[in-house]
mmCIF file of C-alpha atoms and ligand atoms in Angstrom:
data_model
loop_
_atom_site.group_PDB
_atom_site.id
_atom_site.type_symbol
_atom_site.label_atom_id
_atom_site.label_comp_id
_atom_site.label_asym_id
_atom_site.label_seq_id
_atom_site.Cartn_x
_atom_site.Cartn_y
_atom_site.Cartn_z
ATOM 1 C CA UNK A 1 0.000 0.000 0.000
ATOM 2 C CA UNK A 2 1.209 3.070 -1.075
ATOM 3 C CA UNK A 3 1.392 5.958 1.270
ATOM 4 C CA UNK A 4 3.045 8.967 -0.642
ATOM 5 C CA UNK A 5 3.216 10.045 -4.543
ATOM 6 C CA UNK A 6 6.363 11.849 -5.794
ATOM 7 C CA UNK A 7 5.940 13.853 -9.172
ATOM 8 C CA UNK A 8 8.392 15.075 -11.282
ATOM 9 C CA UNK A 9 7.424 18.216 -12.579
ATOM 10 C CA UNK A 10 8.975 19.083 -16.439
ATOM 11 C CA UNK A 11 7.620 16.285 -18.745
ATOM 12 C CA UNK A 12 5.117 15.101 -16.172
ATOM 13 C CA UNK A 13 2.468 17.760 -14.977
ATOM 14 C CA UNK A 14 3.900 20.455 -17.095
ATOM 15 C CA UNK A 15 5.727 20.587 -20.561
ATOM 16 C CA UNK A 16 8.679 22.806 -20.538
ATOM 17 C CA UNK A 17 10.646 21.278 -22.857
ATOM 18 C CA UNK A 18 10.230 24.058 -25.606
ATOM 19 C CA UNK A 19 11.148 26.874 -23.163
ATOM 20 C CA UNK A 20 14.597 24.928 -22.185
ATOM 21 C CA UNK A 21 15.274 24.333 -25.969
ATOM 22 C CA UNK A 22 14.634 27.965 -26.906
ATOM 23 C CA UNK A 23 17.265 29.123 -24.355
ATOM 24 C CA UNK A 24 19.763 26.494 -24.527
ATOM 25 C CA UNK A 25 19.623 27.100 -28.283
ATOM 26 C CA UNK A 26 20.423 30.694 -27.906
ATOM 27 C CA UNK A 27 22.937 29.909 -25.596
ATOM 28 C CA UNK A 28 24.566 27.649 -28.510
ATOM 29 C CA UNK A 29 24.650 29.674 -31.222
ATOM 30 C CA UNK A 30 26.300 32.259 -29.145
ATOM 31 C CA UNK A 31 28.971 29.522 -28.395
ATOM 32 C CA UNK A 32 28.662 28.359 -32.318
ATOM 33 C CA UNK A 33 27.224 25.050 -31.244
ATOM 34 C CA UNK A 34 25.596 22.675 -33.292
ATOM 35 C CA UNK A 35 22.023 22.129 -31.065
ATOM 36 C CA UNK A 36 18.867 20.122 -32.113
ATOM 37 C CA UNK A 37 15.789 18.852 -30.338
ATOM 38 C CA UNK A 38 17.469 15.531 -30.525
ATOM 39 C CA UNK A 39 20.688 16.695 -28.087
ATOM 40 C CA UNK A 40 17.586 18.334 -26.134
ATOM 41 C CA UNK A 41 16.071 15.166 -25.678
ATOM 42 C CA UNK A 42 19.027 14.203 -23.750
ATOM 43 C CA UNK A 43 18.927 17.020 -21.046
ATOM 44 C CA UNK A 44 15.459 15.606 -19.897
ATOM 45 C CA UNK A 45 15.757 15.398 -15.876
ATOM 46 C CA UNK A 46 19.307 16.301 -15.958
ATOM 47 C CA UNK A 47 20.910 19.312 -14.220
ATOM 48 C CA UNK A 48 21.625 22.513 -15.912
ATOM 49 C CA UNK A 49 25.495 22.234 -15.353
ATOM 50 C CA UNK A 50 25.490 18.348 -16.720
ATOM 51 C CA UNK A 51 23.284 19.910 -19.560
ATOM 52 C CA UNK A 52 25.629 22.233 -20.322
ATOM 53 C CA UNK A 53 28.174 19.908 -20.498
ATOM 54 C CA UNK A 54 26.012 17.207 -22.723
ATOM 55 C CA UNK A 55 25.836 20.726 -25.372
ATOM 56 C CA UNK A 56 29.816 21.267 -25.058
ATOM 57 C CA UNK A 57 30.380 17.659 -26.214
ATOM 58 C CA UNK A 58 30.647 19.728 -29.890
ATOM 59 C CA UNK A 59 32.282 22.572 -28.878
ATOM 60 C CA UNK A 60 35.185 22.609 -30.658
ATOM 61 C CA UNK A 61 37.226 26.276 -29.490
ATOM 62 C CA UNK A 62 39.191 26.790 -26.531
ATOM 63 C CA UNK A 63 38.084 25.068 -23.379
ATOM 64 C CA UNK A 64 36.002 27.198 -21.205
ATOM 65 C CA UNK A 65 37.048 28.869 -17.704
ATOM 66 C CA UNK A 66 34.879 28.120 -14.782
ATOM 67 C CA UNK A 67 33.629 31.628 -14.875
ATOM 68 C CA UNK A 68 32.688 31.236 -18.648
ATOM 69 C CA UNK A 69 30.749 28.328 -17.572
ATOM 70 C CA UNK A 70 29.157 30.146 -14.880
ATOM 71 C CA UNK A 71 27.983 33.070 -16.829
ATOM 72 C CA UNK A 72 26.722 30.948 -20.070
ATOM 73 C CA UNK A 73 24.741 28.811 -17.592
ATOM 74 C CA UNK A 74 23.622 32.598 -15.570
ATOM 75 C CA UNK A 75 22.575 33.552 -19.840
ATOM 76 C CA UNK A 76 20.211 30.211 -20.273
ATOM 77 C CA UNK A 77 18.977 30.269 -16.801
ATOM 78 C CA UNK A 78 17.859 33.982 -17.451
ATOM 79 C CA UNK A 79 16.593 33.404 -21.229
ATOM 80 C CA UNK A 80 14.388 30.255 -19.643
ATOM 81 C CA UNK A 81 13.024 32.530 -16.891
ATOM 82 C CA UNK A 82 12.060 35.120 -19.303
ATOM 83 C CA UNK A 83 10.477 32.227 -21.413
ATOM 84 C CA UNK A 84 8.509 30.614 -18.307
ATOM 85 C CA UNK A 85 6.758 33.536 -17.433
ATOM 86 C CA UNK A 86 4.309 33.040 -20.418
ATOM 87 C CA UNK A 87 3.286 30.344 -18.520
ATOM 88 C CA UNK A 88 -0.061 30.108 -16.554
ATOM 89 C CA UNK A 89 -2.312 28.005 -15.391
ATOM 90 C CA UNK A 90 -3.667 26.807 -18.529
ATOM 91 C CA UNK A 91 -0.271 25.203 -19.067
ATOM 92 C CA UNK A 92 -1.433 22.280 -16.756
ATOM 93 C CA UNK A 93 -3.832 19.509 -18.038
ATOM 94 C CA UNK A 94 -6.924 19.556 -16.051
ATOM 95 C CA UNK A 95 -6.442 15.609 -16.086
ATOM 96 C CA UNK A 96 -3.701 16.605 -13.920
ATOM 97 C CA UNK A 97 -5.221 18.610 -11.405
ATOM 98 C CA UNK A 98 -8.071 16.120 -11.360
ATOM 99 C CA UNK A 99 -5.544 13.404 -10.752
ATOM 100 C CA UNK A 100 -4.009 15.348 -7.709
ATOM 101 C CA UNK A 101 -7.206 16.099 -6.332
ATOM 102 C CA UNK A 102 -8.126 12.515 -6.242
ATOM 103 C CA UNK A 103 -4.926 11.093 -4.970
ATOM 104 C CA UNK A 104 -5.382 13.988 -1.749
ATOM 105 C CA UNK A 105 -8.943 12.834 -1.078
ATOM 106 C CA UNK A 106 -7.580 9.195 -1.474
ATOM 107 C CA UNK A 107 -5.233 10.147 1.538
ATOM 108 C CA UNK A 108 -1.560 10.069 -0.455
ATOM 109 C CA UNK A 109 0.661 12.508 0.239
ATOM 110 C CA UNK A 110 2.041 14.636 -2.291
ATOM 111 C CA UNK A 111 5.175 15.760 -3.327
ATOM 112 C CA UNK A 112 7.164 16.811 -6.122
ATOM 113 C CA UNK A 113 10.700 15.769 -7.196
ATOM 114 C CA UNK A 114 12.412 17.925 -9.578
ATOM 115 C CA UNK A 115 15.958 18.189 -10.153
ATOM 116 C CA UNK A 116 15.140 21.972 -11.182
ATOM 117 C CA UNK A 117 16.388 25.270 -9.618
ATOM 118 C CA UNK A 118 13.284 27.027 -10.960
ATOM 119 C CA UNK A 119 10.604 24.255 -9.826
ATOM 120 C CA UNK A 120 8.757 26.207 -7.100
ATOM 121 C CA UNK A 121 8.402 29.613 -9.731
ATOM 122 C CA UNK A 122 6.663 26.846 -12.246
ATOM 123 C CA UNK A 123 4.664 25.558 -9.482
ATOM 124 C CA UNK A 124 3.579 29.284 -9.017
ATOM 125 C CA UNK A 125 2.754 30.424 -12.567
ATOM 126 C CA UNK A 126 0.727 27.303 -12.783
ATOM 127 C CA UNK A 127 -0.965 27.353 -9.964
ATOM 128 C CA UNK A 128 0.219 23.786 -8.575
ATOM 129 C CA UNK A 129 1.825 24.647 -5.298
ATOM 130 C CA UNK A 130 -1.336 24.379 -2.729
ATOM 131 C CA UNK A 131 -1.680 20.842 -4.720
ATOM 132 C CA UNK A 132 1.615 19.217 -2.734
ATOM 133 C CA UNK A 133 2.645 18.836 0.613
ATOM 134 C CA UNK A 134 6.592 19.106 -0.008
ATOM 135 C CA UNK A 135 8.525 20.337 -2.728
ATOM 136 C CA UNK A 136 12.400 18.775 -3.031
ATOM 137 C CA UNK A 137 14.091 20.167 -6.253
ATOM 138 C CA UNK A 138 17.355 21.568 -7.613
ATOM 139 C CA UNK A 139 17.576 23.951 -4.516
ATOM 140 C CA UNK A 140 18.208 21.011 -1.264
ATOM 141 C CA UNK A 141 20.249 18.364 -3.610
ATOM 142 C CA UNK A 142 23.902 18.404 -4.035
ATOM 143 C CA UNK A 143 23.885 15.148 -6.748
ATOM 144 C CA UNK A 144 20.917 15.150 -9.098
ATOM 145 C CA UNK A 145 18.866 12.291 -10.720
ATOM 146 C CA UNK A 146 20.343 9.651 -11.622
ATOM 147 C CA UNK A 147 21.348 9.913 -7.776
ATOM 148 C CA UNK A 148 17.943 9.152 -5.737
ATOM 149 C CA UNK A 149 18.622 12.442 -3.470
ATOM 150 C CA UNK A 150 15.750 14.312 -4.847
ATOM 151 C CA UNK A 151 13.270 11.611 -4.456
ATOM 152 C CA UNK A 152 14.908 10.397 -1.127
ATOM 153 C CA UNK A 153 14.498 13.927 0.441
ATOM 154 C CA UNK A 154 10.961 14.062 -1.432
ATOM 155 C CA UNK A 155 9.779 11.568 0.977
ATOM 156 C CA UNK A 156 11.616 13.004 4.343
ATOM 157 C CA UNK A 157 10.094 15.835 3.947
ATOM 158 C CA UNK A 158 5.951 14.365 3.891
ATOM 159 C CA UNK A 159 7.797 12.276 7.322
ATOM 160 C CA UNK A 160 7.057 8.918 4.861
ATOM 161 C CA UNK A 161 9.614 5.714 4.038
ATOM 162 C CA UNK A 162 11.032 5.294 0.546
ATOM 163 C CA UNK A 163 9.060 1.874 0.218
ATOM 164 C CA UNK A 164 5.670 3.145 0.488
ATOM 165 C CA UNK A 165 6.582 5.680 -1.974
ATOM 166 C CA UNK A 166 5.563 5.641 -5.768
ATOM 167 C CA UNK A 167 7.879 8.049 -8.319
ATOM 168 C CA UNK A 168 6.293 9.427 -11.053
ATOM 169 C CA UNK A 169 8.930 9.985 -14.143
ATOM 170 C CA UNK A 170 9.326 10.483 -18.111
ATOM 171 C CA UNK A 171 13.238 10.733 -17.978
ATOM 172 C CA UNK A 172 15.126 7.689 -17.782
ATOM 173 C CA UNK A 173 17.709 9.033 -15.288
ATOM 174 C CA UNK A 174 14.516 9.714 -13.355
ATOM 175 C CA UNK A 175 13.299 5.809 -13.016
ATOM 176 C CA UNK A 176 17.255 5.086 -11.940
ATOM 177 C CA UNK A 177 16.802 7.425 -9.183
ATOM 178 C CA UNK A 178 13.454 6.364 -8.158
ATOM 179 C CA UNK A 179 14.776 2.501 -8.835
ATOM 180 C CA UNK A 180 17.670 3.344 -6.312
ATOM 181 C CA UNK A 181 16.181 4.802 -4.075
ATOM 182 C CA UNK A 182 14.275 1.884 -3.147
ATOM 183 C CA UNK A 183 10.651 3.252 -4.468
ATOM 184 C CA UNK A 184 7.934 2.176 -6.541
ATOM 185 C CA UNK A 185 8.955 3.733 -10.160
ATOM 186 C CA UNK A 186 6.343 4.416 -12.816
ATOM 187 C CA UNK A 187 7.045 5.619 -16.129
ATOM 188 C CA UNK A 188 5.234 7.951 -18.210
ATOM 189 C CA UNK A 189 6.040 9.637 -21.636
ATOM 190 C CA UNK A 190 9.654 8.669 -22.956
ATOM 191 C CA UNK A 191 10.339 6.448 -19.630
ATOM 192 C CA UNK A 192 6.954 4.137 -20.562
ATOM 193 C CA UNK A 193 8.760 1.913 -22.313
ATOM 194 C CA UNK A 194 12.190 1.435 -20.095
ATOM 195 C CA UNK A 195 12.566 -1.783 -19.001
ATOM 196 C CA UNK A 196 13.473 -0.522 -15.549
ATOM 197 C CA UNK A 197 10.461 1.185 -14.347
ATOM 198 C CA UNK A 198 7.804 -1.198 -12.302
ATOM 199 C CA UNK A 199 5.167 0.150 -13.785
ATOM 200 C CA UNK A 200 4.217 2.491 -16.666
ATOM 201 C CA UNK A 201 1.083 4.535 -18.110
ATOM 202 C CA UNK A 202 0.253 6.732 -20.933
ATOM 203 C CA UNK A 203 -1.429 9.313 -18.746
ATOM 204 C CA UNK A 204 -2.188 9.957 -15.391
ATOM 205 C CA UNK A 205 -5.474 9.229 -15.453
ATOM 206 C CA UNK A 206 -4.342 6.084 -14.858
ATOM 207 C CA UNK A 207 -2.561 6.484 -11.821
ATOM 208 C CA UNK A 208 -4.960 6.411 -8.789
ATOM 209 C CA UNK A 209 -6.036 3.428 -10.450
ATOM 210 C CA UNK A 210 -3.159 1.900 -10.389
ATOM 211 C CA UNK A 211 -2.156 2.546 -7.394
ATOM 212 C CA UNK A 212 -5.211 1.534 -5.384
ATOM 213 C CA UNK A 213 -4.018 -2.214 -7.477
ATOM 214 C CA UNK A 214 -0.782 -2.304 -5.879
ATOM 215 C CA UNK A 215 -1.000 -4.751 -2.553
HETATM 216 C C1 BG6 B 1 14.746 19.052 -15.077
HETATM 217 C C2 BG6 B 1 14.665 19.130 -16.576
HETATM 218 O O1 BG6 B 1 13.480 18.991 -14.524
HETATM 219 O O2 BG6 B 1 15.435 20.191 -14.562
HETATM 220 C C3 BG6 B 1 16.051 19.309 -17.176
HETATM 221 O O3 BG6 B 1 14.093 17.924 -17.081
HETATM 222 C C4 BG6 B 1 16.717 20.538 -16.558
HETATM 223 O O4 BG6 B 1 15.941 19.459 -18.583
HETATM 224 C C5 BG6 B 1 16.772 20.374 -15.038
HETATM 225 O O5 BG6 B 1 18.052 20.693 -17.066
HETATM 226 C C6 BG6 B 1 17.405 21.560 -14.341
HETATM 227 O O6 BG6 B 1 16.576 22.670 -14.514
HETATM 228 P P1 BG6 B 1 16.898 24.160 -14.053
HETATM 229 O O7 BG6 B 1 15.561 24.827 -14.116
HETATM 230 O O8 BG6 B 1 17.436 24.094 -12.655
HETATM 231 O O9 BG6 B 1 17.900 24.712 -15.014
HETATM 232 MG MG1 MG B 2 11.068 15.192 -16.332
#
């Protein structure tokens, strides 16, 4: 029986995806970077610095100084701000909401796991923070997903254990962490189909469902 629900947030409840391709592309051709929607793919659920480092794979000029690092990651962080305050509350599915709703009455606690810096503004704009009990994102972890810290301070914070915990995830580094950190993973979107999760679905209307099956 599951007590608590951990969410990731980009890919899952909301689709950022765009906004971080927009800025990372600028940052690229600043840089002279080749950058497609394909490298983007790979930066789902991983930090901003290990993104960065994913794009430099073809950068071919001098290496870069820690404060060149610094500021290009300060440029896309600022670009994707700019870009996420189009967002509102429209940007979330009301599928979703209707799924969060129903997993609170159902008596699961909520929380989100998010290896981004910028999770709580998102949360904001959309209008998703009074849905959660604890938010644990880029902000309390010093080693991001893969690494289960995210999902493992996720559950501290609702005061529930790791096994009684279900993570909700479309990366694949996402399902590791969850995997690791000894909780029930479920896969949704481009993590559906990795042979790692425990479970997978297509949407969340699925999930209460699902989770009332588990014994
Ligand atoms: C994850 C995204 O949620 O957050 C990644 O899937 C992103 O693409 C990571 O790199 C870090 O985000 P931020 O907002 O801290 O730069
Ligand atoms: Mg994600």
């Amino acid at each position: 029986m599951m007590k608590a629900v951990i969410f990731d947030l980009d890919g899952v409840l909301v689709f950022t995806d765009q906004y971080h391709y927009r800025a990372w592309k600028e940052m690229a051709d600043k840089l002279g970077i080749y950058f497609d929607e394909e490298i983007n793919n790979r930066l789902r659920g991983v930090s901003r610095r290990e993104s960065l480092e994913i794009i430099l794979e073809r950068y071919e000029g001098e290496p870069l100084t820690e404060e060149q690092i610094q500021e290009y990651m300060t440029f896309k962080n600022n670009r994707y701000r700019e870009l996420l305050t189009e967002m509102s509350p429209a940007d979330v599915e009301q599928e979703v909401r209707a799924c969060l709703v129903e997993l609170r009455d159902k008596g699961y606690k909520l929380a989100i796991g998010s290896s981004s810096k910028n999770a709580k503004f998102i949360l904001e704009k959309t209008d998703l923070t009074a849905a959660f009990d604890a938010v644990s994102d880029g902000t309390n972890i010093s080693q991001s997903k893969p690494h289960p810290e995210v999902f493992l301070k996720a559950a501290q914070y609702l005061g529930v254990d790791p096994d009684v915990s279900a993570a909700i995830e479309d990366a694949k580094a996402g399902i590791d962490a969850a995997v690791s950190g000894g909780m029930y993973a479920i896969g949704i979107g481009d993590a559906a189909d990795y042979a790692a999760c425990d479970a997978s679905i297509k949407s969340l209307v699925e999930l209460p469902a699902l989770l009332e099956n588990l014994v």
